[in-house]
Coordinates of C-alpha atoms and ligand atoms in Angstrom, one line a residue:
M1277 CA 0.1 0.0 -0.1
I1278 CA 2.7 2.3 1.1
R1279 CA 4.9 1.5 -1.7
L1280 CA 2.1 1.8 -4.4
L1281 CA 1.3 5.5 -3.1
L1282 CA 5.2 6.4 -3.2
A1283 CA 5.4 5.2 -6.7
L1284 CA 2.5 7.4 -7.5
A1285 CA 3.9 10.4 -5.8
L1286 CA 7.2 10.0 -7.8
T1287 CA 5.2 10.1 -11.0
L1288 CA 3.2 13.1 -10.1
F1289 CA 6.1 15.1 -8.7
A1290 CA 8.7 14.3 -11.5
P1291 CA 10.7 17.6 -11.4
S1292 CA 12.2 16.3 -8.1
Q1293 CA 13.3 13.0 -9.6
T1294 CA 15.6 12.9 -12.9
G1295 CA 15.5 9.2 -13.6
P1296 CA 15.4 5.7 -12.4
S1297 CA 16.6 5.6 -8.7
Y1298 CA 19.9 5.2 -7.7
G1299 CA 21.6 3.2 -5.1
I1300 CA 23.0 5.6 -2.2
S1301 CA 24.7 4.7 0.8
Y1302 CA 26.8 6.7 3.4
K1303 CA 29.4 5.9 5.8
L1304 CA 30.2 8.0 8.6
A1305 CA 33.7 7.9 10.4
M1306 CA 35.3 9.8 13.0
T1307 CA 38.7 8.4 13.7
H1308 CA 40.2 11.8 15.2
P1309 CA 37.5 13.1 17.3
A1310 CA 40.0 16.2 18.7
S1311 CA 40.0 17.4 15.2
H1312 CA 36.2 17.8 15.0
L1313 CA 36.2 16.6 11.5
F1314 CA 33.6 13.9 10.5
E1315 CA 34.8 11.6 7.5
V1316 CA 31.9 11.0 5.1
T1317 CA 32.0 8.4 2.0
I1318 CA 28.9 8.4 -0.2
D1319 CA 28.7 5.4 -2.7
V1320 CA 26.4 5.7 -5.6
S1321 CA 25.4 3.1 -7.9
M1322 CA 23.6 3.9 -11.0
P1323 CA 21.5 1.5 -13.1
P1324 CA 22.2 0.3 -16.5
G1325 CA 21.5 2.7 -19.1
E1326 CA 22.0 5.8 -17.0
S1327 CA 23.0 8.5 -19.5
T1328 CA 23.9 11.5 -17.3
A1329 CA 27.7 12.7 -17.8
F1330 CA 27.9 13.8 -14.2
V1331 CA 26.7 13.5 -10.7
D1332 CA 26.1 16.6 -8.4
F1333 CA 26.6 16.2 -4.6
Q1334 CA 25.1 19.1 -2.7
M1335 CA 25.3 20.4 0.8
P1336 CA 21.9 21.8 2.1
M1337 CA 22.0 25.8 2.7
W1338 CA 19.9 24.8 6.0
Q1339 CA 17.6 22.1 7.5
P1340 CA 14.3 21.5 8.9
G1341 CA 13.1 23.3 12.2
R1342 CA 15.9 25.9 12.1
Y1343 CA 14.9 28.4 9.1
S1344 CA 18.0 30.6 9.0
V1345 CA 20.6 30.1 6.3
A1346 CA 23.5 27.9 7.7
D1347 CA 25.6 27.5 4.5
F1348 CA 26.9 24.2 5.7
A1349 CA 29.0 23.6 2.6
K1350 CA 31.5 26.0 4.5
N1351 CA 32.7 23.4 6.7
V1352 CA 33.3 20.9 3.9
Q1353 CA 37.0 20.4 3.0
E1354 CA 39.1 17.6 1.1
F1355 CA 36.2 16.6 -1.3
N1356 CA 37.4 13.7 -3.5
A1357 CA 35.9 11.3 -6.0
R1358 CA 36.6 8.0 -7.4
S1359 CA 35.5 4.8 -9.1
Q1360 CA 37.0 1.6 -7.9
N1361 CA 40.6 3.1 -7.2
R1362 CA 40.6 5.5 -10.1
A1363 CA 40.2 9.1 -9.3
L1364 CA 37.4 11.0 -11.2
Q1365 CA 37.4 14.4 -12.5
W1366 CA 35.3 16.8 -10.4
D1367 CA 34.5 20.7 -10.1
K1368 CA 33.0 23.2 -7.5
V1369 CA 30.2 24.5 -9.5
D1370 CA 28.6 26.6 -6.9
D1371 CA 28.8 27.3 -3.3
Q1372 CA 27.1 24.1 -2.3
T1373 CA 27.7 21.9 -5.2
W1374 CA 30.4 19.4 -6.2
R1375 CA 30.2 18.0 -9.8
V1376 CA 31.7 14.7 -10.6
Q1377 CA 32.1 13.6 -13.9
R1378 CA 31.2 9.9 -13.9
Q1379 CA 33.3 9.0 -17.0
G1380 CA 31.4 5.8 -18.0
N1381 CA 31.4 4.3 -14.6
R1382 CA 28.2 3.0 -12.9
V1383 CA 29.5 3.1 -9.4
I1384 CA 31.0 6.2 -8.0
T1385 CA 32.4 7.2 -4.6
A1386 CA 32.6 10.6 -3.1
T1387 CA 34.4 11.3 0.1
Y1388 CA 35.0 14.5 2.1
R1389 CA 35.5 15.6 5.8
V1390 CA 33.2 18.1 7.3
F1391 CA 33.9 20.2 10.4
G1392 CA 31.6 20.5 13.3
N1393 CA 32.1 21.7 16.8
D1394 CA 28.7 23.2 17.8
L1395 CA 26.5 21.5 20.2
S1396 CA 23.0 22.3 18.8
G1397 CA 19.9 21.3 17.0
T1398 CA 21.4 22.6 13.6
Y1399 CA 25.1 22.0 13.6
A1400 CA 27.3 19.0 14.5
Q1401 CA 29.8 18.6 17.1
L1402 CA 32.6 16.0 17.2
D1403 CA 35.2 16.2 20.2
T1404 CA 36.9 14.0 22.5
G1405 CA 33.8 13.0 24.5
H1406 CA 31.2 12.3 21.9
A1407 CA 29.8 13.0 18.4
N1408 CA 26.3 14.5 17.9
Y1409 CA 24.8 15.5 14.7
T1410 CA 21.4 16.0 13.1
G1411 CA 22.3 15.2 9.6
G1412 CA 21.8 18.0 6.9
E1413 CA 25.0 19.9 8.4
I1414 CA 26.9 16.4 7.6
F1415 CA 25.6 14.6 4.8
M1416 CA 25.5 15.8 0.9
Y1417 CA 22.4 14.5 -1.3
V1418 CA 22.7 13.6 -4.5
V1419 CA 21.1 16.2 -6.7
G1420 CA 17.8 14.8 -8.5
H1421 CA 17.8 11.8 -6.3
K1422 CA 16.5 13.1 -2.7
P1423 CA 13.4 10.8 -3.1
D1424 CA 15.7 7.6 -3.5
A1425 CA 16.1 5.5 -0.5
V1426 CA 19.5 5.7 1.4
E1427 CA 21.5 3.6 3.6
L1428 CA 23.8 4.8 6.6
H1429 CA 26.8 2.9 8.2
A1430 CA 28.3 4.5 11.4
E1431 CA 31.8 3.5 12.4
P1432 CA 32.3 5.1 15.9
P1433 CA 35.5 5.0 17.7
P1434 CA 36.1 2.2 20.1
N1435 CA 33.7 2.0 23.2
W1436 CA 31.6 4.5 21.8
R1437 CA 27.9 3.3 21.2
V1438 CA 25.4 5.0 18.8
V1439 CA 21.8 5.8 19.3
N1440 CA 19.1 7.8 17.6
G1441 CA 15.0 7.6 17.4
H1442 CA 15.3 4.6 14.7
T1443 CA 17.5 2.5 16.9
E1444 CA 16.0 -0.8 17.2
R1445 CA 19.0 -3.1 19.0
P1446 CA 22.0 -2.4 20.8
D1447 CA 25.0 -2.0 19.0
Q1448 CA 23.4 -0.7 15.9
H1449 CA 25.5 0.5 13.2
D1450 CA 23.4 0.4 10.1
W1451 CA 20.0 2.2 9.0
K1452 CA 17.9 2.4 6.0
Y1453 CA 15.8 5.3 5.3
P1454 CA 13.0 5.6 2.6
N1455 CA 14.7 9.0 1.4
Y1456 CA 17.3 11.6 2.6
E1457 CA 14.8 13.9 4.0
L1458 CA 14.1 11.2 6.6
M1459 CA 17.7 10.5 7.1
I1460 CA 18.3 13.9 8.3
D1461 CA 15.5 14.0 10.5
N1462 CA 16.9 11.6 13.0
P1463 CA 19.5 13.3 15.2
T1464 CA 22.3 10.8 16.5
E1465 CA 24.5 10.7 19.5
I1466 CA 27.6 8.8 19.6
G1467 CA 29.6 8.5 22.7
P1468 CA 31.0 6.2 25.6
D1469 CA 28.9 7.6 28.5
W1470 CA 25.4 8.4 27.7
T1471 CA 22.4 6.8 29.6
V1472 CA 19.2 5.5 28.4
D1473 CA 15.9 5.1 30.6
D1474 CA 12.5 4.3 29.0
F1475 CA 8.9 4.4 30.0
K1476 CA 5.6 3.1 28.5
V1477 CA 2.5 5.0 27.8
D1478 CA -0.5 3.6 25.8
G1479 CA 1.8 0.9 24.4
K1480 CA 4.4 3.1 23.1
T1481 CA 7.8 3.1 24.2
Y1482 CA 9.6 6.2 25.2
L1483 CA 13.6 6.4 25.6
V1484 CA 15.1 9.2 27.4
V1485 CA 18.9 9.3 26.4
I1486 CA 21.0 11.6 28.6
H1487 CA 24.5 12.7 27.9
S1488 CA 25.4 14.8 31.0
R1489 CA 28.8 16.4 31.0
G1490 CA 28.2 17.6 34.6
D1491 CA 26.8 16.4 37.8
E1492 CA 23.3 14.9 37.8
G1493 CA 22.6 15.2 41.4
G1494 CA 20.9 12.0 41.5
R1495 CA 18.1 13.6 39.6
R1496 CA 18.1 11.5 36.5
H1497 CA 15.3 8.9 37.6
A1498 CA 13.1 12.0 38.8
F1499 CA 13.7 13.7 35.5
V1500 CA 12.6 10.6 33.5
R1501 CA 9.3 10.4 35.5
D1502 CA 8.7 14.0 35.1
V1503 CA 9.0 13.5 31.2
E1504 CA 6.6 10.6 31.3
K1505 CA 4.1 13.2 33.1
I1506 CA 4.5 15.6 30.0
V1507 CA 4.1 12.6 27.7
R1508 CA 0.6 11.6 29.3
A1509 CA -0.7 15.3 29.3
E1510 CA 0.0 15.8 25.5
T1511 CA -1.1 12.2 24.4
K1512 CA -4.5 12.8 26.4
M1513 CA -5.1 15.8 24.2
W1514 CA -3.8 14.4 20.8
G1515 CA -4.6 10.6 21.4
T1516 CA -2.2 7.7 20.9
P1517 CA 0.9 8.7 18.5
E1518 CA 1.5 6.7 15.6
F1519 CA 5.0 5.7 16.2
N1520 CA 6.1 2.8 18.2
S1521 CA 9.0 4.4 19.8
Y1522 CA 10.1 7.9 20.6
T1523 CA 13.4 9.1 21.6
F1524 CA 14.3 12.4 23.7
L1525 CA 18.1 12.9 23.3
M1526 CA 19.0 15.1 26.0
H1527 CA 22.4 16.9 26.5
F1528 CA 23.3 18.6 29.8
A1529 CA 26.3 20.2 28.3
A1530 CA 28.0 22.0 31.3
D1531 CA 29.6 24.6 29.0
D1532 CA 27.3 27.5 30.0
R1533 CA 27.1 28.4 26.2
S1534 CA 24.9 25.5 24.2
G1535 CA 21.3 25.5 24.2
D1536 CA 18.5 24.3 21.9
G1537 CA 15.5 22.2 21.4
M1538 CA 14.9 20.7 18.0
E1539 CA 11.8 18.8 16.8
H1540 CA 11.9 15.5 14.8
L1541 CA 9.7 12.9 13.6
N1542 CA 10.5 10.1 16.3
S1543 CA 12.7 12.0 18.3
T1544 CA 13.7 15.4 20.0
Q1545 CA 17.3 16.8 20.4
I1546 CA 17.4 19.2 23.5
I1547 CA 20.4 20.6 24.8
E1548 CA 20.9 22.6 28.1
S1549 CA 23.9 24.7 28.7
G1550 CA 24.0 23.7 32.4
I1551 CA 24.0 20.5 34.6
L1552 CA 20.8 18.4 35.7
A1553 CA 21.8 19.1 39.3
D1554 CA 20.8 22.4 38.9
R1555 CA 17.2 23.1 39.7
G1556 CA 16.6 25.7 37.2
V1557 CA 18.2 23.7 34.6
Y1558 CA 16.1 20.9 35.4
Y1559 CA 12.8 22.8 35.1
A1560 CA 13.9 24.7 31.9
A1561 CA 14.8 21.1 30.4
L1562 CA 11.3 20.0 31.1
S1563 CA 9.6 23.3 29.6
T1564 CA 11.6 22.5 26.6
V1565 CA 10.4 18.8 26.5
A1566 CA 6.9 20.2 26.9
H1567 CA 7.3 22.2 23.7
E1568 CA 9.3 19.7 21.6
F1569 CA 7.1 16.9 22.1
F1570 CA 3.9 18.7 21.1
H1571 CA 5.9 19.4 17.7
V1572 CA 5.3 15.6 17.2
W1573 CA 2.0 16.3 15.9
N1574 CA 2.2 20.1 15.0
V1575 CA 4.7 20.6 12.6
K1576 CA 6.2 17.2 12.1
R1577 CA 3.0 15.7 10.7
L1578 CA 0.4 18.7 10.9
R1579 CA 2.4 21.0 8.7
P1580 CA 2.2 24.0 6.6
I1581 CA 2.1 23.1 2.9
E1582 CA 5.6 24.4 2.3
L1583 CA 7.4 22.3 4.7
G1584 CA 8.7 19.4 3.2
P1585 CA 10.1 18.0 0.9
W1586 CA 12.5 21.0 0.7
D1587 CA 14.6 22.8 -1.8
W1588 CA 17.9 23.2 0.0
T1589 CA 19.4 25.6 -2.4
R1590 CA 17.1 28.4 -1.1
P1591 CA 15.6 29.4 2.4
A1592 CA 12.1 28.3 3.3
A1593 CA 9.0 30.6 2.3
T1594 CA 6.3 29.6 4.7
R1595 CA 3.4 31.8 6.3
G1596 CA 2.5 29.4 8.6
L1597 CA 5.3 29.5 11.5
W1598 CA 2.8 31.4 13.9
I1599 CA 0.8 28.1 14.0
A1600 CA 3.9 25.5 13.7
E1601 CA 5.6 27.5 16.3
G1602 CA 3.6 29.8 17.8
F1603 CA 0.6 27.3 18.7
T1604 CA 3.4 24.9 19.9
Q1605 CA 4.7 27.7 22.2
Y1606 CA 1.1 28.4 23.7
Y1607 CA 0.7 24.5 24.1
G1608 CA 4.3 23.9 25.6
I1609 CA 3.4 26.3 28.6
E1610 CA -0.2 25.2 28.9
M1611 CA 1.2 21.4 28.8
Y1612 CA 3.9 22.3 31.4
H1613 CA 1.0 23.7 33.6
R1614 CA -1.5 21.0 32.6
A1615 CA 1.4 18.2 33.6
G1616 CA 1.7 20.0 37.0
F1617 CA 4.7 21.8 37.0
E1618 CA 3.0 25.1 37.3
D1619 CA 0.1 26.5 38.9
S1620 CA -2.6 28.5 37.3
A1621 CA -1.3 31.7 38.6
G1622 CA 2.2 30.9 37.1
F1623 CA 0.7 29.9 33.8
L1624 CA -1.3 33.2 33.6
R1625 CA 1.9 35.1 34.4
N1626 CA 3.7 33.3 31.7
V1627 CA 0.9 34.8 28.9
A1628 CA 0.9 38.1 30.5
D1629 CA 4.7 38.4 30.1
S1630 CA 4.3 37.2 26.4
I1631 CA 1.7 39.9 25.9
A1632 CA 3.9 42.6 27.5
T1633 CA 6.7 41.4 25.2
I1634 CA 4.6 41.5 22.0
E1635 CA 3.0 45.0 23.1
H1636 CA 6.4 46.7 23.8
S1637 CA 7.8 45.4 20.7
P1638 CA 8.4 48.3 18.1
A1639 CA 7.5 46.0 15.3
T1640 CA 3.9 45.0 16.6
R1641 CA 2.4 47.5 14.2
L1642 CA 4.9 46.9 11.4
M1643 CA 4.8 43.2 11.1
S1644 CA 2.1 40.6 11.0
A1645 CA 2.1 37.1 12.0
E1646 CA 2.3 35.9 8.6
A1647 CA 5.3 38.5 7.5
S1648 CA 7.1 37.3 10.6
S1649 CA 6.8 33.6 9.4
M1650 CA 8.3 34.7 6.1
A1651 CA 10.9 36.7 7.7
A1652 CA 12.1 33.2 9.7
P1653 CA 15.2 33.1 7.8
F1654 CA 16.5 36.4 9.1
I1655 CA 15.5 36.0 12.5
D1656 CA 15.6 32.2 13.7
R1657 CA 19.2 32.4 14.9
A1658 CA 20.7 34.0 11.9
S1659 CA 24.2 34.1 11.9
Y1660 CA 24.7 37.3 9.9
R1661 CA 27.0 39.8 11.2
D1662 CA 26.0 43.0 9.4
R1663 CA 23.9 45.5 11.3
T1664 CA 20.1 45.4 10.6
N1665 CA 17.1 47.2 12.2
L1666 CA 15.4 43.9 12.7
Q1667 CA 15.3 44.7 16.5
N1668 CA 12.7 47.6 15.6
S1669 CA 11.4 45.9 12.2
S1670 CA 10.8 42.3 13.3
L1671 CA 8.4 40.5 15.5
S1672 CA 8.6 36.8 17.2
Y1673 CA 6.2 34.2 15.4
Y1674 CA 6.9 32.3 18.5
L1675 CA 5.2 34.9 20.8
K1676 CA 2.8 36.3 18.3
G1677 CA 1.5 32.9 17.6
E1678 CA 1.4 31.8 21.2
L1679 CA -1.1 34.9 21.7
I1680 CA -3.0 34.2 18.7
A1681 CA -3.5 30.7 19.9
L1682 CA -4.6 31.9 23.4
N1683 CA -7.2 34.2 21.7
L1684 CA -8.5 31.7 19.5
D1685 CA -8.7 29.3 22.2
L1686 CA -10.8 31.4 24.5
L1687 CA -13.2 32.9 21.6
I1688 CA -13.9 29.3 20.6
R1689 CA -14.3 28.3 24.2
G1690 CA -16.9 31.2 24.6
R1691 CA -18.8 31.0 21.3
T1692 CA -19.3 27.3 21.8
K1693 CA -20.2 27.6 25.5
G1694 CA -17.4 25.4 26.1
Q1695 CA -18.3 22.6 23.7
R1696 CA -15.0 23.1 21.8
S1697 CA -11.7 24.6 22.1
L1698 CA -8.6 25.0 20.0
D1699 CA -7.7 21.3 21.0
D1700 CA -10.5 20.4 18.5
V1701 CA -8.8 22.5 15.9
M1702 CA -5.6 20.9 16.3
R1703 CA -7.1 17.3 16.4
R1704 CA -9.4 18.1 13.4
A1705 CA -6.6 19.6 11.2
Y1706 CA -4.2 16.5 12.3
D1707 CA -7.0 14.4 11.1
E1708 CA -7.7 16.1 7.9
F1709 CA -4.4 17.1 6.7
Y1710 CA -2.1 14.4 8.0
L1711 CA -4.2 11.2 8.6
K1712 CA -6.8 11.5 5.8
S1713 CA -5.5 13.4 3.0
P1714 CA -3.9 11.5 0.0
D1715 CA -0.1 11.6 0.1
A1716 CA 1.0 14.8 -1.7
T1717 CA 4.7 13.9 -2.1
Y1718 CA 7.0 11.2 -1.5
Y1719 CA 8.3 12.9 1.7
L1720 CA 5.5 12.2 4.2
K1721 CA 1.8 11.1 4.9
G1722 CA -0.8 13.4 4.0
R1723 CA -0.4 16.9 2.8
G1724 CA 0.5 20.2 4.4
Y1725 CA -2.2 22.9 5.0
T1726 CA -2.6 26.7 3.8
I1727 CA -3.6 29.3 6.1
E1728 CA -6.8 29.2 4.5
D1729 CA -7.4 25.6 5.1
F1730 CA -6.3 26.2 8.7
A1731 CA -8.7 29.2 9.1
R1732 CA -11.6 27.0 7.6
V1733 CA -10.9 24.5 10.4
V1734 CA -10.9 27.3 12.9
S1735 CA -14.3 28.8 11.6
E1736 CA -15.9 25.2 11.4
T1737 CA -14.8 24.7 15.1
A1738 CA -16.0 27.8 16.5
G1739 CA -19.3 27.8 14.6
T1740 CA -18.8 31.2 13.0
D1741 CA -16.8 32.6 10.0
M1742 CA -13.4 33.7 11.3
A1743 CA -11.9 35.0 7.9
G1744 CA -12.3 38.5 9.0
W1745 CA -10.5 37.9 12.5
F1746 CA -7.8 36.1 10.5
A1747 CA -7.5 39.4 8.1
K1748 CA -7.4 41.7 11.0
H1749 CA -5.1 39.8 13.5
V1750 CA -3.0 37.2 11.3
H1751 CA -2.5 38.9 8.0
G1752 CA -2.9 42.4 9.5
V1753 CA -1.4 43.9 12.7
Q1754 CA -4.3 45.0 14.5
T1755 CA -4.0 44.4 18.2
L1756 CA -5.4 41.2 19.3
P1757 CA -8.5 41.5 21.2
Y1758 CA -7.5 40.2 24.4
D1759 CA -10.3 41.5 26.5
D1760 CA -12.8 39.9 24.2
A1761 CA -11.0 36.5 24.5
L1762 CA -10.1 36.8 28.4
S1763 CA -13.6 38.0 29.3
A1764 CA -15.1 34.6 28.1
V1765 CA -13.3 32.8 31.1
G1766 CA -14.0 35.6 33.3
L1767 CA -10.4 37.3 33.0
R1768 CA -9.1 40.5 32.0
L1769 CA -6.2 42.2 31.1
V1770 CA -4.8 44.9 33.2
R1771 CA -2.0 47.3 31.9
T1772 CA -0.3 49.7 34.5
V1773 CA 2.5 52.2 34.0
A1774 CA 5.7 50.8 35.3
S1775 CA 7.2 52.2 38.4
Q1776 CA 10.2 53.3 36.2
P1777 CA 8.3 53.9 33.1
Y1778 CA 10.7 56.1 30.7
T1779 CA 13.4 54.5 28.8
A1780 CA 13.2 57.4 26.1
G1781 CA 13.9 54.3 23.5
I1782 CA 17.5 53.8 25.1
V1783 CA 18.5 50.1 24.7
I1784 CA 21.6 49.2 26.4
D1785 CA 23.9 46.7 24.3
R1786 CA 24.7 43.2 25.8
P1787 CA 27.1 43.5 28.7
D1788 CA 30.4 44.6 27.3
G1789 CA 32.7 45.4 30.1
Q1790 CA 31.4 48.0 32.2
A1791 CA 30.8 50.3 29.2
L1792 CA 27.1 51.4 28.7
R1793 CA 27.3 50.8 25.0
L1794 CA 23.9 51.5 23.3
G1795 CA 22.2 48.9 21.1
A1796 CA 19.9 49.5 18.5
L1797 CA 17.7 52.3 19.7
R1798 CA 13.9 52.1 19.5
S1799 CA 12.6 53.8 16.2
D1800 CA 11.1 57.1 16.6
S1801 CA 12.1 57.5 20.2
A1802 CA 13.1 60.4 22.3
A1803 CA 16.7 59.2 22.4
E1804 CA 16.6 58.9 18.6
H1805 CA 15.2 62.3 18.4
G1806 CA 17.8 63.5 20.6
G1807 CA 20.6 62.4 18.5
L1808 CA 21.8 59.4 20.3
Q1809 CA 23.0 56.4 18.1
E1810 CA 23.9 52.8 18.6
G1811 CA 27.3 52.5 19.6
D1812 CA 27.4 55.5 21.9
I1813 CA 28.7 55.0 25.2
L1814 CA 26.3 56.5 27.8
L1815 CA 28.3 58.6 30.3
S1816 CA 25.8 60.7 32.3
I1817 CA 22.2 61.7 32.5
G1818 CA 21.3 65.0 34.0
G1819 CA 25.1 65.6 35.0
T1820 CA 24.9 62.3 37.2
P1821 CA 27.4 59.6 36.1
V1822 CA 25.3 56.5 35.0
S1823 CA 26.2 52.8 35.3
R1824 CA 24.2 49.7 34.1
E1825 CA 22.5 49.8 37.8
N1826 CA 21.2 53.4 37.8
W1827 CA 20.8 54.6 34.4
L1828 CA 17.1 53.8 34.3
Y1829 CA 16.6 55.2 37.8
T1830 CA 18.5 58.3 37.1
L1831 CA 16.6 58.9 33.8
N1832 CA 13.3 58.6 35.9
R1833 CA 13.9 61.4 38.0
Y1834 CA 12.7 63.2 35.2
K1835 CA 8.9 63.5 33.7
Q1836 CA 7.0 63.6 30.6
G1837 CA 8.1 66.9 28.7
D1838 CA 11.4 67.4 30.7
R1839 CA 14.5 68.2 28.5
V1840 CA 17.1 66.2 30.0
P1841 CA 20.9 66.8 29.5
V1842 CA 22.8 63.3 28.3
S1843 CA 26.5 62.9 27.5
V1844 CA 27.6 60.4 25.5
R1845 CA 31.3 59.3 24.1
R1846 CA 31.5 58.9 20.3
F1847 CA 34.7 58.4 18.3
H1848 CA 36.8 59.5 21.4
Q1849 CA 34.9 62.5 21.9
T1850 CA 32.3 63.6 24.6
L1851 CA 29.3 64.9 23.2
D1852 CA 26.5 66.8 25.1
L1853 CA 22.9 66.0 23.6
T1854 CA 19.3 66.7 25.0
I1855 CA 16.5 64.4 25.0
Q1856 CA 13.2 65.4 25.8
L1857 CA 11.0 62.7 27.3
G1858 CA 7.8 61.5 25.7
A1859 CA 5.0 59.7 27.2
P1860 CA 5.7 56.6 29.3
D1861 CA 6.9 53.6 27.3
L1862 CA 7.4 50.8 30.0
Y1863 CA 3.9 49.0 31.2
N1864 CA 3.4 46.1 33.5
Y1865 CA 0.6 43.8 32.3
R1866 CA -1.2 41.0 34.5
I1867 CA -4.0 39.1 33.9
E1868 CA -6.8 39.1 36.6
E1869 CA -10.3 37.9 37.6
I1870 CA -13.4 40.0 36.8
P1871 CA -14.8 40.5 40.1
N1872 CA -18.5 38.8 40.2
A1873 CA -18.0 37.1 36.6
P1874 CA -21.0 35.3 35.7
A1875 CA -20.9 31.5 36.6
E1876 CA -20.7 30.4 33.0
A1877 CA -17.5 32.3 32.5
R1878 CA -16.0 30.7 35.6
R1879 CA -17.0 27.3 34.5
L1880 CA -15.4 27.8 31.2
R1881 CA -12.2 29.2 33.3
A1882 CA -12.0 26.0 35.2
A1883 CA -12.3 23.9 32.2
W1884 CA -9.6 25.7 30.2
L1885 CA -7.2 25.9 33.3
E1886 CA -7.7 22.1 34.0
G1887 CA -7.2 21.3 30.3
N1888 CA -10.6 20.2 29.5
Ligands
LIG3253 ZN1 26.8 13.9 23.8
LIG3254 ZN1 9.3 24.8 18.3

């Protein structure tokens, strides 16, 4: 059945396939861990009658889940090609493509080394303690043959063991994948000292692989039990997942630097910079677990239509990340709460903090949720070093999406008198677009949704046409109707002026010694109008020398309309400038109960907070 569908998909989507399948197998070795260089061998065998003169090997520009352009090709060195023992001619034809002349051979081999020393959900790390990779940063694909089945053989150093989400037996070193996309959707840990614990929920096996580079404080078993609570809370909402087993690949890196969470089909890769013994790190890791596990359904299976299979020669362009990431953000904090790690007051504080961030953002009236999604290649941990105005012009699709989810959840609960919620939207969409739609491509079951598809499911669930709402709050930049939504559950948003409400738009750069170096100032702010610039060193306000600790306090001795003398250092000179304070620009947000709210609203609130 599946094979039949695959064949059909290949016929329908001929452009990604240039001819009959090739046999493609990868070998990964790591003989010198301290060099941080992985050794990759790719054997390609072509069918008789293949007429192509050359084979192109290509490094992806990026890989799924992280939308910034990574240009993995920059880490490749010592590329070579041969057939049997004869060297083949090859050329680099663009920044990511190596073209090998096959010279009539049906079997060719490409070899290269690739550098990796970042522990993250995007890059790879090889060092004397372990190897960890996702796939796209290591493995080239054969152009025109991404849909072909591939094999992988790993050769670890002595006493290092290999584990990933497709490990079926101890000491497994070989895997087969239906296509390249699925091979690079399977992060892998190779090392001498990781541990594995497991539990079962609804007949499915969950593995918790932990590599700790620091003290665990005896908390590993408690942590595994807490991961299980999250799995139970999320499968209670979604139903039993379709996989047989799922792997949490956890790193407690103890390097004060690395940190990430990345979703995959049958696994997640979560990296904390601290140690498991640290209470804050422990709970931070659990909240990341709550987010990443939700992606099992939202984005890895129920997905925007543009997300897979991918064109790795250009960045992704999807309007749907406010759903894929933003709704996951919403449910991540909700599931953390439902699993019992935070009380209702803490959950509401989290939501209010997100509201504060979005409503304080200079871009909140500039960039819509859809536009934010389209900007993902620039804002999802992009590594560009050039100066941009993204601090002022871009908005997080995580937080905006979280708040859209909050609003829709409460609006649906209110309009259906608690009969339905956003949970129903997610389940219906999963059912329609993943489980029941015919396969649209070779890549994965079902098809992805368009924003219009998703809006239709929301409308059907809410029992009212939501197209206008989407036009205003998703496509447009109109403020979300927080009070409409919150009042359905007897709550309201309260905004108060902060105790030190004036910043004048001054933003202090990240700590850089003791100097008060200005970061990108807020657009159209008092500081900008007064002539301050990014890079200035703030020396004094109103004649008082200022530090990181007292600058805000010193500025807030003044009131709206006051003219404030400010001195800064720029190009080794001291400049005396004046800024005129405008309206307060820092507010506190909190969510509170409406006194004497109707019983109906209180009933809906209880159901919402209890996850019903
Ligand atoms: Zn490791
Ligand atoms: Zn996410």
